[in-house]
Amino acid sequence: ILQVRDLVKIYRAAGDEPPALGGVSLSIEPGEFIAIMGPSGSGKSTLMNILGCLDKPTYGTYVLDGVDVSRLDDDQLAEIRATRIGFVFQSFNLLPRSTVIRNVILPMIYTKVPVREREERAQEALLAVGLDENTWYHKSNELSGGQMQRVAIARALVNDPAIVLADEPTGNLDTKTGEIILDTFRKLKEQGRTIVLITHELSVADHADRTVHVRDGLIVDVLAGDAA
Amino acid sequence: ILQVRDLVKIYRAAGDEPPALGGVSLSIEPGEFIAIMGPSGSGKSTLMNILGCLDKPTYGTYVLDGVDVSRLDDDQLAEIRATRIGFVFQSFNLLPRSTVIRNVILPMIYTKVPVREREERAQEALLAVGLDENTWYHKSNELSGGQMQRVAIARALVNDPAIVLADEPTGNLDTKTGEIILDTFRKLKEQGRTIVLITHELSVADHADRTVHVRDGLIVDVLAGDAA
Ligand SMILES: Nc1ncnc2c1ncn2[C@@H]1O[C@H](COP(=O)(O)OP(=O)(O)OP(=O)(O)O)[C@@H](O)[C@H]1O
Ligand SMILES: Nc1ncnc2c1ncn2[C@@H]1O[C@H](COP(=O)(O)OP(=O)(O)OP(=O)(O)O)[C@@H](O)[C@H]1O
Ligand SMILES: [Mg+2]
Ligand SMILES: [Mg+2]
C-alpha cells in the first residue's frame, strides 16, 4: 500500500515560483490500477518520482507498506527500488551505447538472478512488449523512439516488481502497439501488482480503477474508472 | 516543394534486417500540412530525418525546392537546416545545462539575427507555446517532459522557417496544451509554410490536409484529411 500525506515539493527554495507539489494526499491499495492525468507541468512526474523513492519531498510523509520512507537510508532505498518497484521514466533513461538486451539484464544483476536465467528473462520481457530478436543486439540509441520506450518498459518489469510506476509509457507508441503495453499492465494488475500510470490520453486512463487529476501541484479530483 | 523518389535507407549493410525505408516516394507542396502515421519502428523518423537534411538516403533522391540535396556539401546542408527548416526532434535534443531562453536563442546566432532582437523573439516563441517567464531561466533539464517538448518546438520556430518538421510534437502534452501547439502550426500553415508532423494520434492528424501512412519502411496509403 502506498500512502502519501500532505506532500510538498519545492525545487528552488529561493524563487517565488509556486511549489511543484503543494500538499498532496493519496492512498493506493495493493492490486489497484491508478491513472494520473493533468496539464503539462502540473506535478505528475514529481509525484511519481517520490512514490518511486527516487526523490524526497520537502514536507509531508510517504509510507510504503507500513514503512516511513523518510526514515530509510540510501542503501535501503536502493534495495526497495531494485526489488519492489519497476519504474518507466518519461525520458526512458537507457544506457545509449549498451545493447537492448544488456539494458534489460542490468536490474537482474542487482537482484542476483542466476546468470543463465537472465538472458531468458530479458528475452521474455522484450517479446512481451513486441520487440523481437531483430532489435535485441542494437545499441539502445540505434532504435526508434517507440522501441526505446518499450525497452524501458521491459527493463522495468524484468524483476517482477510488486509496484509498477510508468510515466507516459505509451507517449511514443501508435495505438496498436500501445494496446499491447496496456494489456501487459492489465495482466500484471490481475496478478495482484499495483500499477500507477501517468498519461495524457483518456483511452489509456480508461483501463484504470481510478483516475487522479492533478493541476498546479494539487490533486483536484479522483474519479472511479475513466477520467471523463 | 519537397520531393522524394524511391528513397531507401539501410542502417546496417551487414545484417539481414529489412531496410528502415524500402523505396518511398512522396511530393509535398508549399503550404501543405501533412501528417505521417504508422506503427512504432515503421520508418517515420527515418523519413523525416532525410527530409530535414539530417541524414542521407542509401538510394533514391530528395529534391528540395528544385535542388538535388545529394549534390550539396555539408556547409550548404547546414545553411538549409539553419535558415529554411525548423526541426522538432522526437527526443527534443536540448542543451540540458543551458537555460531555456539560451536554447531558443541558439539558432538565431547562426542566422545572425541582431543581438537586441534575439531575446525578444525567443520570448515570443516561448509565449506562443504556453511557456511563461517562470520557466525561461530554468536549465532545460529542470523542466517537466512536456515543457522540454515545448522548448524544442519554440526553438524550431524562432527563425521563421519555411518548412516545419515535427516528430511527435504533442507526445508528452495533455490535450489542452497540445491544442495550443496545433493551433500554432495551423497559423504557420496559413502563412504559407509547409508543415510535416509525425503523430500517433488521429485527433492530431485531423488537422492535416493529407495523412501519409507508413508501415515496414513503405508508404501504404495517402488519405486526404484525417487518417480514418
Ligand atoms: N541508428 C540506427 N541504427 C540501426 N537501426 C536503426 C537506427 N535508427 C532506427 N533504426 C531502425 O530503423 C527502423 C525505423 O526506425 P524509425 O526511427 O524511423 O521508426 P519510427 O517509425 O519513427 O518509430 P517510432 O514510432 O517508434 O518513433 C526501426 O526498425 C529501427 O530499429
Ligand atoms: N529539476 C527541477 N528543478 C526545478 N523545477 C523543476 C524541476 N523538475 C520539474 N520542475 C518544475 O516542477 C513543475 C512540475 O514538474 P513535473 O515534471 O512534475 O510536471 P508534469 O506534470 O510531469 O508535466 P509533463 O506532463 O509536462 O511531463 C514544473 O513547473 C517544472 O518546471
Ligand atoms: Mg512529466
Ligand atoms: Mg520515431
Short mmCIF file of C-alpha atoms and ligand atoms in Angstrom, two decimals:
data_model
loop_
_atom_site.label_atom_id
_atom_site.label_comp_id
_atom_site.label_asym_id
_atom_site.label_seq_id
_atom_site.Cartn_x
_atom_site.Cartn_y
_atom_site.Cartn_z
CA ILE A 1 0.00 0.00 0.00
CA LEU A 2 1.31 3.45 -0.94
CA GLN A 3 0.26 6.38 1.26
CA VAL A 4 1.30 9.99 0.82
CA ARG A 5 0.12 12.72 3.25
CA ASP A 6 0.39 16.47 2.71
CA LEU A 7 3.26 16.03 0.28
CA VAL A 8 5.01 19.28 -0.66
CA LYS A 9 7.87 19.57 -3.16
CA ILE A 10 9.74 22.82 -3.71
CA TYR A 11 12.63 22.53 -6.17
CA ARG A 12 14.06 26.02 -5.64
CA ALA A 13 13.86 27.47 -2.17
CA ALA A 14 14.90 30.91 -3.34
CA GLY A 15 12.46 31.66 -6.11
CA ASP A 16 8.89 32.84 -5.85
CA GLU A 17 7.64 30.07 -8.09
CA PRO A 18 4.73 28.01 -6.83
CA PRO A 19 5.75 24.62 -5.38
CA ALA A 20 5.84 21.70 -7.81
CA LEU A 21 3.57 19.88 -5.32
CA GLY A 22 1.59 22.00 -2.87
CA GLY A 23 0.18 19.46 -0.41
CA VAL A 24 -0.91 16.16 -1.92
CA SER A 25 -2.53 13.22 -0.12
CA LEU A 26 -3.33 9.87 -1.72
CA SER A 27 -3.69 6.24 -0.72
CA ILE A 28 -3.17 3.42 -3.22
CA GLU A 29 -4.19 -0.16 -2.34
CA PRO A 30 -2.28 -3.26 -3.48
CA GLY A 31 -3.57 -4.50 -6.82
CA GLU A 32 -5.02 -1.12 -7.79
CA PHE A 33 -4.53 0.34 -11.28
CA ILE A 34 -4.30 4.14 -10.98
CA ALA A 35 -4.05 6.67 -13.80
CA ILE A 36 -2.65 10.16 -13.14
CA MET A 37 -3.66 12.93 -15.53
CA GLY A 38 -3.15 16.67 -15.66
CA PRO A 39 -1.68 19.55 -17.64
CA SER A 40 1.96 19.72 -18.64
CA GLY A 41 3.98 20.98 -15.66
CA SER A 42 1.28 20.21 -13.09
CA GLY A 43 3.44 17.93 -10.89
CA LYS A 44 2.68 14.38 -12.09
CA SER A 45 6.27 13.23 -12.64
CA THR A 46 7.32 14.92 -9.40
CA LEU A 47 4.70 12.89 -7.51
CA MET A 48 5.74 9.68 -9.28
CA ASN A 49 9.43 10.24 -8.51
CA ILE A 50 8.56 10.45 -4.81
CA LEU A 51 6.37 7.31 -5.00
CA GLY A 52 9.30 5.55 -6.71
CA CYS A 53 11.76 6.55 -3.94
CA LEU A 54 13.81 8.49 -6.48
CA ASP A 55 13.23 11.82 -4.79
CA LYS A 56 12.31 13.08 -1.32
CA PRO A 57 9.51 15.51 -0.53
CA THR A 58 10.26 18.90 1.03
CA TYR A 59 7.45 18.37 3.55
CA GLY A 60 4.90 15.62 4.20
CA THR A 61 5.17 11.86 4.52
CA TYR A 62 5.31 8.79 2.32
CA VAL A 63 4.52 5.45 3.92
CA LEU A 64 5.21 2.41 1.73
CA ASP A 65 3.92 -0.92 3.07
CA GLY A 66 3.87 0.47 6.57
CA VAL A 67 7.40 1.93 6.43
CA ASP A 68 8.02 5.68 6.58
CA VAL A 69 10.31 6.11 3.59
CA SER A 70 11.97 9.23 5.04
CA ARG A 71 13.44 7.03 7.79
CA LEU A 72 15.37 4.90 5.30
CA ASP A 73 18.98 5.36 4.29
CA ASP A 74 20.25 5.32 0.71
CA ASP A 75 21.05 1.59 0.67
CA GLN A 76 17.59 0.70 1.92
CA LEU A 77 16.00 2.95 -0.72
CA ALA A 78 18.14 1.37 -3.44
CA GLU A 79 17.01 -2.04 -2.21
CA ILE A 80 13.34 -1.05 -2.47
CA ARG A 81 13.81 0.45 -5.94
CA ALA A 82 15.60 -2.65 -7.17
CA THR A 83 13.35 -5.33 -5.72
CA ARG A 84 9.88 -3.88 -5.30
CA ILE A 85 9.43 -1.08 -7.82
CA GLY A 86 9.59 -1.09 -11.61
CA PHE A 87 9.97 2.47 -12.92
CA VAL A 88 9.44 3.60 -16.52
CA PHE A 89 10.88 7.09 -16.96
CA GLN A 90 9.29 9.78 -19.15
CA SER A 91 12.63 10.08 -20.95
CA PHE A 92 13.48 6.34 -20.76
CA ASN A 93 16.99 6.72 -19.22
CA LEU A 94 18.54 3.81 -21.13
CA LEU A 95 22.30 3.32 -21.45
CA PRO A 96 22.62 4.55 -25.06
CA ARG A 97 25.72 2.60 -26.08
CA SER A 98 24.75 -0.68 -24.41
CA THR A 99 22.67 -3.20 -26.30
CA VAL A 100 18.95 -3.56 -25.74
CA ILE A 101 19.39 -6.92 -24.03
CA ARG A 102 22.16 -5.57 -21.80
CA ASN A 103 19.90 -2.69 -20.70
CA VAL A 104 17.16 -5.15 -19.74
CA ILE A 105 19.55 -7.52 -17.94
CA LEU A 106 21.09 -4.78 -15.76
CA PRO A 107 18.43 -4.75 -12.99
CA MET A 108 18.83 -8.52 -12.55
CA ILE A 109 22.49 -8.14 -11.61
CA TYR A 110 21.45 -6.18 -8.50
CA THR A 111 18.89 -8.80 -7.52
CA LYS A 112 21.39 -11.60 -8.16
CA VAL A 113 19.26 -13.52 -10.61
CA PRO A 114 21.24 -16.63 -11.70
CA VAL A 115 23.30 -15.79 -14.78
CA ARG A 116 21.80 -18.48 -17.02
CA GLU A 117 18.28 -17.20 -16.23
CA ARG A 118 19.00 -13.57 -17.05
CA GLU A 119 19.17 -13.78 -20.83
CA GLU A 120 15.97 -15.82 -20.92
CA ARG A 121 14.01 -13.46 -18.68
CA ALA A 122 15.23 -10.43 -20.62
CA GLN A 123 14.11 -12.02 -23.88
CA GLU A 124 10.69 -12.83 -22.45
CA ALA A 125 10.24 -9.25 -21.22
CA LEU A 126 11.23 -7.91 -24.66
CA LEU A 127 8.86 -10.24 -26.50
CA ALA A 128 6.07 -9.16 -24.13
CA VAL A 129 6.45 -5.56 -25.35
CA GLY A 130 6.58 -6.59 -29.01
CA LEU A 131 10.35 -6.36 -29.55
CA ASP A 132 11.80 -9.39 -31.35
CA GLU A 133 15.36 -10.69 -31.86
CA ASN A 134 15.95 -8.18 -34.64
CA THR A 135 16.25 -5.41 -32.07
CA TRP A 136 17.92 -7.19 -29.12
CA TYR A 137 21.51 -6.57 -30.23
CA HIS A 138 21.05 -2.99 -31.41
CA LYS A 139 22.62 -0.38 -29.18
CA SER A 140 19.74 1.33 -27.46
CA ASN A 141 20.49 4.60 -29.30
CA GLU A 142 20.02 2.80 -32.65
CA LEU A 143 16.31 2.37 -32.22
CA SER A 144 13.12 4.21 -33.00
CA GLY A 145 11.62 6.34 -30.21
CA GLY A 146 8.83 3.86 -29.54
CA GLN A 147 11.29 0.95 -29.47
CA MET A 148 13.37 2.78 -26.83
CA GLN A 149 10.21 3.36 -24.84
CA ARG A 150 9.43 -0.34 -24.94
CA VAL A 151 12.94 -1.32 -23.85
CA ALA A 152 12.44 0.97 -20.84
CA ILE A 153 9.17 -0.84 -20.08
CA ALA A 154 10.73 -4.30 -20.44
CA ARG A 155 13.57 -3.27 -18.14
CA ALA A 156 11.10 -2.05 -15.51
CA LEU A 157 9.24 -5.38 -15.50
CA VAL A 158 12.08 -7.87 -15.58
CA ASN A 159 12.46 -8.21 -11.79
CA ASP A 160 8.70 -8.93 -11.33
CA PRO A 161 8.15 -5.84 -9.19
CA ALA A 162 5.15 -5.58 -6.84
CA ILE A 163 4.69 -1.93 -7.86
CA VAL A 164 4.91 -0.61 -11.43
CA LEU A 165 5.23 3.16 -11.93
CA ALA A 166 5.12 4.25 -15.56
CA ASP A 167 5.46 7.86 -16.72
CA GLU A 168 3.71 8.30 -20.10
CA PRO A 169 4.55 4.71 -21.19
CA THR A 170 2.64 4.98 -24.49
CA GLY A 171 3.58 8.56 -25.41
CA ASN A 172 5.67 7.45 -28.39
CA LEU A 173 3.58 4.48 -29.47
CA ASP A 174 0.97 4.02 -32.16
CA THR A 175 -2.41 2.92 -30.85
CA LYS A 176 -1.95 -0.76 -31.67
CA THR A 177 1.47 -1.08 -30.02
CA GLY A 178 0.16 0.96 -27.07
CA GLU A 179 -2.63 -1.61 -26.61
CA ILE A 180 -0.03 -4.40 -26.31
CA ILE A 181 1.60 -2.45 -23.49
CA LEU A 182 -1.68 -1.72 -21.69
CA ASP A 183 -2.57 -5.39 -21.99
CA THR A 184 0.70 -6.26 -20.29
CA PHE A 185 -0.05 -3.83 -17.46
CA ARG A 186 -3.56 -5.20 -17.07
CA LYS A 187 -2.20 -8.76 -16.74
CA LEU A 188 0.25 -7.55 -14.09
CA LYS A 189 -2.62 -5.97 -12.15
CA GLU A 190 -4.53 -9.24 -12.37
CA GLN A 191 -1.52 -10.88 -10.71
CA GLY A 192 -2.07 -8.51 -7.78
CA ARG A 193 0.56 -5.93 -8.61
CA THR A 194 -0.04 -2.21 -8.12
CA ILE A 195 0.09 -0.14 -11.32
CA VAL A 196 0.38 3.65 -11.45
CA LEU A 197 0.47 5.26 -14.92
CA ILE A 198 0.85 8.88 -15.89
CA THR A 199 -0.90 9.51 -19.18
CA HIS A 200 -2.43 12.35 -21.16
CA GLU A 201 -4.69 10.01 -23.15
CA LEU A 202 -8.21 9.26 -21.90
CA SER A 203 -8.20 5.97 -23.79
CA VAL A 204 -5.30 4.85 -21.58
CA ALA A 205 -6.88 6.16 -18.34
CA ASP A 206 -9.96 4.09 -19.28
CA HIS A 207 -8.09 0.96 -18.19
CA ALA A 208 -7.63 2.23 -14.64
CA ASP A 209 -9.68 1.59 -11.50
CA ARG A 210 -9.32 5.25 -10.53
CA THR A 211 -8.01 8.39 -12.23
CA VAL A 212 -6.27 11.06 -10.16
CA HIS A 213 -6.41 14.57 -11.66
CA VAL A 214 -3.53 16.91 -10.86
CA ARG A 215 -3.39 20.65 -11.52
CA ASP A 216 -0.85 23.23 -10.31
CA GLY A 217 0.73 20.83 -7.82
CA LEU A 218 -2.54 19.72 -6.20
CA ILE A 219 -4.94 16.81 -6.60
CA VAL A 220 -8.17 18.37 -7.82
CA ASP A 221 -10.24 15.27 -8.45
CA VAL A 222 -10.24 11.49 -8.11
CA LEU A 223 -12.69 9.64 -10.32
CA ALA A 224 -13.54 5.98 -10.44
CA GLY A 225 -12.95 4.35 -13.82
CA ASP A 226 -12.03 6.59 -16.71
CA ALA A 227 -11.29 10.26 -16.47
CA ALA A 228 -14.27 11.62 -18.34
CA ILE B 1 8.31 21.79 -52.59
CA LEU B 2 9.75 18.58 -51.12
CA GLN B 3 10.07 15.59 -53.45
CA VAL B 4 11.47 12.19 -52.55
CA ARG B 5 11.73 9.37 -55.14
CA ASP B 6 12.41 5.70 -54.42
CA LEU B 7 14.06 6.54 -51.11
CA VAL B 8 15.83 3.58 -49.48
CA LYS B 9 17.57 3.69 -46.10
CA ILE B 10 19.61 0.78 -44.78
CA TYR B 11 21.29 1.46 -41.44
CA ARG B 12 23.37 -1.73 -41.29
CA ALA B 13 24.72 -3.07 -44.53
CA ALA B 14 25.80 -6.33 -42.95
CA GLY B 15 22.66 -7.57 -41.27
CA ASP B 16 19.69 -9.33 -42.80
CA GLU B 17 17.27 -6.87 -41.28
CA PRO B 18 14.74 -5.27 -43.58
CA PRO B 19 15.64 -1.70 -44.66
CA ALA B 20 14.34 1.13 -42.46
CA LEU B 21 12.89 2.61 -45.68
CA GLY B 22 12.34 0.27 -48.61
CA GLY B 23 11.54 2.62 -51.51
CA VAL B 24 9.45 5.66 -50.60
CA SER B 25 8.15 8.34 -52.98
CA LEU B 26 6.27 11.46 -51.90
CA SER B 27 5.72 15.01 -53.09
CA ILE B 28 4.79 17.81 -50.66
CA GLU B 29 3.60 21.18 -51.96
CA PRO B 30 4.42 24.53 -50.31
CA GLY B 31 1.80 25.43 -47.72
CA GLU B 32 0.67 21.83 -47.26
CA PHE B 33 0.06 20.38 -43.81
CA ILE B 34 0.99 16.68 -43.85
CA ALA B 35 0.60 14.12 -41.06
CA ILE B 36 2.69 10.93 -41.05
CA MET B 37 1.34 7.96 -39.11
CA GLY B 38 2.38 4.34 -38.69
CA PRO B 39 3.46 1.68 -36.21
CA SER B 40 6.44 2.07 -33.93
CA GLY B 41 9.59 1.25 -35.90
CA SER B 42 7.96 1.66 -39.31
CA GLY B 43 10.37 4.34 -40.62
CA LYS B 44 8.65 7.66 -39.89
CA SER B 45 11.55 9.38 -38.08
CA THR B 46 13.99 7.99 -40.65
CA LEU B 47 11.96 9.62 -43.43
CA MET B 48 11.72 12.89 -41.52
CA ASN B 49 15.46 12.98 -40.84
CA ILE B 50 16.08 12.74 -44.59
CA LEU B 51 13.51 15.48 -45.34
CA GLY B 52 15.25 17.64 -42.73
CA CYS B 53 18.68 17.15 -44.35
CA LEU B 54 19.92 15.49 -41.16
CA ASP B 55 20.57 12.17 -42.83
CA LYS B 56 21.24 10.88 -46.35
CA PRO B 57 19.36 8.06 -48.05
CA THR B 58 21.20 4.87 -49.11
CA TYR B 59 19.48 5.02 -52.52
CA GLY B 60 16.94 7.33 -54.16
CA THR B 61 16.69 11.09 -54.47
CA TYR B 62 15.50 14.08 -52.48
CA VAL B 63 14.82 17.29 -54.37
CA LEU B 64 14.14 20.34 -52.18
CA ASP B 65 12.89 23.45 -54.00
CA GLY B 66 14.39 22.16 -57.24
CA VAL B 67 17.80 21.30 -55.76
CA ASP B 68 19.06 17.72 -55.54
CA VAL B 69 20.10 17.57 -51.88
CA SER B 70 22.67 14.81 -52.52
CA ARG B 71 24.68 17.32 -54.61
CA LEU B 72 25.16 19.66 -51.64
CA ASP B 73 28.18 19.74 -49.34
CA ASP B 74 27.98 19.88 -45.54
CA ASP B 75 28.09 23.69 -45.33
CA GLN B 76 25.25 24.06 -47.80
CA LEU B 77 23.19 21.48 -45.88
CA ALA B 78 23.86 23.31 -42.60
CA GLU B 79 22.72 26.53 -44.28
CA ILE B 80 19.42 24.95 -45.37
CA ARG B 81 18.82 23.44 -41.93
CA ALA B 82 19.50 26.74 -40.20
CA THR B 83 17.54 29.06 -42.48
CA ARG B 84 14.77 27.08 -44.11
CA ILE B 85 13.87 24.16 -41.86
CA GLY B 86 12.60 24.08 -38.28
CA PHE B 87 13.04 20.58 -36.80
CA VAL B 88 11.40 19.27 -33.62
CA PHE B 89 13.13 16.05 -32.57
CA GLN B 90 11.30 13.07 -31.05
CA SER B 91 13.73 13.27 -28.12
CA PHE B 92 13.98 17.09 -28.11
CA ASN B 93 17.82 17.34 -28.21
CA LEU B 94 18.05 20.40 -25.98
CA LEU B 95 21.28 21.51 -24.28
CA PRO B 96 20.44 20.22 -20.78
CA ARG B 97 22.59 22.62 -18.76
CA SER B 98 21.76 25.74 -20.76
CA THR B 99 18.74 27.82 -19.85
CA VAL B 100 15.50 27.58 -21.75
CA ILE B 101 15.98 31.02 -23.28
CA ARG B 102 19.57 30.21 -24.29
CA ASN B 103 18.39 27.07 -26.06
CA VAL B 104 15.84 29.06 -28.05
CA ILE B 105 18.31 31.84 -28.90
CA LEU B 106 20.97 29.47 -30.28
CA PRO B 107 19.57 29.09 -33.84
CA MET B 108 19.49 32.89 -34.22
CA ILE B 109 23.23 33.12 -33.72
CA TYR B 110 23.76 31.12 -36.92
CA THR B 111 21.36 33.32 -38.88
CA LYS B 112 22.96 36.47 -37.44
CA VAL B 113 19.77 37.94 -36.01
CA PRO B 114 20.68 41.29 -34.36
CA VAL B 115 21.55 40.67 -30.71
CA ARG B 116 18.93 43.01 -29.27
CA GLU B 117 16.20 41.21 -31.27
CA ARG B 118 17.12 37.71 -30.13
CA GLU B 119 15.86 37.85 -26.56
CA GLU B 120 12.57 39.32 -27.73
CA ARG B 121 11.99 36.76 -30.47
CA ALA B 122 12.89 33.91 -28.12
CA GLN B 123 10.39 35.19 -25.55
CA GLU B 124 7.66 35.48 -28.18
CA ALA B 125 8.28 31.93 -29.37
CA LEU B 126 8.14 30.65 -25.77
CA LEU B 127 4.90 32.50 -25.02
CA ALA B 128 3.40 31.04 -28.22
CA VAL B 129 3.89 27.52 -26.83
CA GLY B 130 2.49 28.46 -23.43
CA LEU B 131 5.78 28.82 -21.51
CA ASP B 132 5.92 31.98 -19.39
CA GLU B 133 8.76 33.83 -17.65
CA ASN B 134 8.69 31.35 -14.76
CA THR B 135 10.40 28.77 -16.97
CA TRP B 136 12.71 30.89 -19.13
CA TYR B 137 15.69 30.83 -16.74
CA HIS B 138 15.41 27.19 -15.70
CA LYS B 139 18.11 24.94 -17.10
CA SER B 140 16.39 22.85 -19.71
CA ASN B 141 16.93 19.69 -17.61
CA GLU B 142 14.96 21.28 -14.74
CA LEU B 143 11.66 21.11 -16.55
CA SER B 144 8.76 18.73 -16.95
CA GLY B 145 8.76 16.48 -20.04
CA GLY B 146 6.06 18.49 -21.77
CA GLN B 147 7.86 21.77 -21.00
CA MET B 148 11.04 20.40 -22.62
CA GLN B 149 9.00 19.37 -25.63
CA ARG B 150 7.63 22.90 -25.94
CA VAL B 151 11.09 24.45 -25.68
CA ALA B 152 12.12 22.21 -28.59
CA ILE B 153 9.12 23.48 -30.56
CA ALA B 154 9.83 27.14 -29.75
CA ARG B 155 13.46 26.67 -30.81
CA ALA B 156 12.38 25.14 -34.14
CA LEU B 157 10.14 28.12 -34.94
CA VAL B 158 12.30 31.04 -33.88
CA ASN B 159 13.99 31.56 -37.28
CA ASP B 160 10.61 31.67 -39.10
CA PRO B 161 11.40 28.60 -41.22
CA ALA B 162 9.57 27.92 -44.49
CA ILE B 163 9.37 24.22 -43.60
CA VAL B 164 8.47 22.84 -40.16
CA LEU B 165 9.20 19.16 -39.46
CA ALA B 166 7.93 17.95 -36.09
CA ASP B 167 8.41 14.41 -34.79
CA GLU B 168 5.62 13.58 -32.28
CA PRO B 169 5.39 17.24 -31.08
CA THR B 170 2.46 16.54 -28.72
CA GLY B 171 3.57 13.13 -27.40
CA ASN B 172 4.20 14.48 -23.89
CA LEU B 173 1.40 17.05 -23.77
CA ASP B 174 -2.07 16.97 -22.25
CA THR B 175 -4.83 17.52 -24.75
CA LYS B 176 -5.33 21.21 -23.95
CA THR B 177 -1.65 22.14 -24.22
CA GLY B 178 -1.43 20.02 -27.38
CA GLU B 179 -4.22 22.10 -28.92
CA ILE B 180 -2.19 25.29 -28.32
CA ILE B 181 0.67 23.73 -30.27
CA LEU B 182 -1.55 22.54 -33.13
CA ASP B 183 -3.08 25.99 -33.30
CA THR B 184 0.41 27.44 -33.69
CA PHE B 185 1.16 25.00 -36.53
CA ARG B 186 -2.12 25.81 -38.24
CA LYS B 187 -1.35 29.54 -38.15
CA LEU B 188 2.07 28.84 -39.67
CA LYS B 189 0.46 26.86 -42.47
CA GLU B 190 -1.92 29.76 -43.10
CA GLN B 191 1.17 31.94 -43.58
CA GLY B 192 2.14 29.61 -46.42
CA ARG B 193 4.68 27.45 -44.58
CA THR B 194 4.91 23.70 -45.13
CA ILE B 195 4.19 21.60 -42.05
CA VAL B 196 5.01 17.89 -41.70
CA LEU B 197 4.09 16.22 -38.40
CA ILE B 198 4.67 12.66 -37.23
CA THR B 199 1.94 11.67 -34.82
CA HIS B 200 0.26 8.55 -33.46
CA GLU B 201 -2.91 10.42 -32.54
CA LEU B 202 -5.79 10.63 -35.01
CA SER B 203 -7.02 13.83 -33.37
CA VAL B 204 -3.74 15.45 -34.38
CA ALA B 205 -3.78 14.03 -37.93
CA ASP B 206 -7.27 15.52 -38.28
CA HIS B 207 -5.67 18.95 -38.67
CA ALA B 208 -3.71 17.87 -41.76
CA ASP B 209 -4.53 18.26 -45.46
CA ARG B 210 -3.24 14.75 -46.10
CA THR B 211 -2.15 11.82 -43.94
CA VAL B 212 0.64 9.53 -45.14
CA HIS B 213 0.53 6.01 -43.68
CA VAL B 214 3.85 4.20 -43.26
CA ARG B 215 4.36 0.52 -42.48
CA ASP B 216 7.54 -1.57 -42.59
CA GLY B 217 9.53 1.13 -44.39
CA LEU B 218 6.95 1.76 -47.13
CA ILE B 219 4.13 4.20 -47.76
CA VAL B 220 0.98 2.10 -47.78
CA ASP B 221 -1.67 4.80 -48.05
CA VAL B 222 -2.15 8.53 -48.50
CA LEU B 223 -5.51 9.89 -47.42
CA ALA B 224 -6.95 13.36 -47.74
CA GLY B 225 -7.93 14.96 -44.44
CA ASP B 226 -7.78 12.79 -41.34
CA ALA B 227 -6.41 9.31 -41.21
CA ALA B 228 -9.60 7.44 -40.53
N1 LIG C 1 20.74 4.37 -35.79
C1 LIG C 1 20.08 3.25 -36.16
N2 LIG C 1 20.78 2.12 -36.44
C2 LIG C 1 20.14 0.99 -36.81
N3 LIG C 1 18.80 0.87 -36.96
C3 LIG C 1 18.05 1.97 -36.67
C4 LIG C 1 18.64 3.21 -36.27
N4 LIG C 1 17.64 4.11 -36.06
C5 LIG C 1 16.49 3.47 -36.32
N5 LIG C 1 16.73 2.18 -36.70
C6 LIG C 1 15.74 1.18 -37.10
O1 LIG C 1 15.05 1.67 -38.26
C7 LIG C 1 13.66 1.34 -38.18
C8 LIG C 1 12.83 2.59 -38.35
O2 LIG C 1 13.12 3.50 -37.30
P1 LIG C 1 12.36 4.89 -37.17
O3 LIG C 1 13.02 5.63 -36.04
O4 LIG C 1 12.29 5.59 -38.47
O5 LIG C 1 10.89 4.42 -36.77
P2 LIG C 1 9.61 5.26 -36.37
O6 LIG C 1 8.55 4.97 -37.35
O7 LIG C 1 9.98 6.69 -36.15
O8 LIG C 1 9.17 4.61 -34.97
P3 LIG C 1 8.56 5.26 -33.62
O9 LIG C 1 7.10 5.49 -33.90
O10 LIG C 1 8.77 4.16 -32.62
O11 LIG C 1 9.31 6.50 -33.30
C9 LIG C 1 13.44 0.66 -36.83
O12 LIG C 1 13.34 -0.74 -37.03
C10 LIG C 1 14.69 0.99 -36.03
O13 LIG C 1 15.07 -0.07 -35.15
N1 LIG C 2 14.71 19.73 -11.53
C1 LIG C 2 13.78 20.72 -11.46
N2 LIG C 2 14.13 21.94 -10.98
C2 LIG C 2 13.22 22.94 -10.91
N3 LIG C 2 11.94 22.83 -11.28
C3 LIG C 2 11.53 21.64 -11.77
C4 LIG C 2 12.42 20.53 -11.90
N4 LIG C 2 11.74 19.48 -12.44
C5 LIG C 2 10.47 19.91 -12.64
N5 LIG C 2 10.35 21.21 -12.24
C6 LIG C 2 9.13 22.03 -12.27
O1 LIG C 2 8.16 21.40 -11.43
C7 LIG C 2 6.86 21.50 -12.03
C8 LIG C 2 6.24 20.11 -12.14
O2 LIG C 2 7.04 19.31 -12.97
P1 LIG C 2 6.63 17.81 -13.36
O3 LIG C 2 7.76 17.23 -14.13
O4 LIG C 2 6.19 17.08 -12.14
O5 LIG C 2 5.36 18.07 -14.29
P2 LIG C 2 4.47 17.02 -15.11
O6 LIG C 2 3.09 17.11 -14.60
O7 LIG C 2 5.12 15.68 -15.11
O8 LIG C 2 4.49 17.64 -16.57
P3 LIG C 2 4.54 16.94 -18.04
O9 LIG C 2 3.15 16.47 -18.32
O10 LIG C 2 4.93 18.10 -18.92
O11 LIG C 2 5.54 15.85 -18.02
C9 LIG C 2 7.04 22.18 -13.39
O12 LIG C 2 6.65 23.53 -13.30
C10 LIG C 2 8.54 22.09 -13.66
O13 LIG C 2 9.04 23.21 -14.37
MG MG C 3 6.08 14.57 -16.59
MG MG C 4 10.13 7.89 -34.48
#
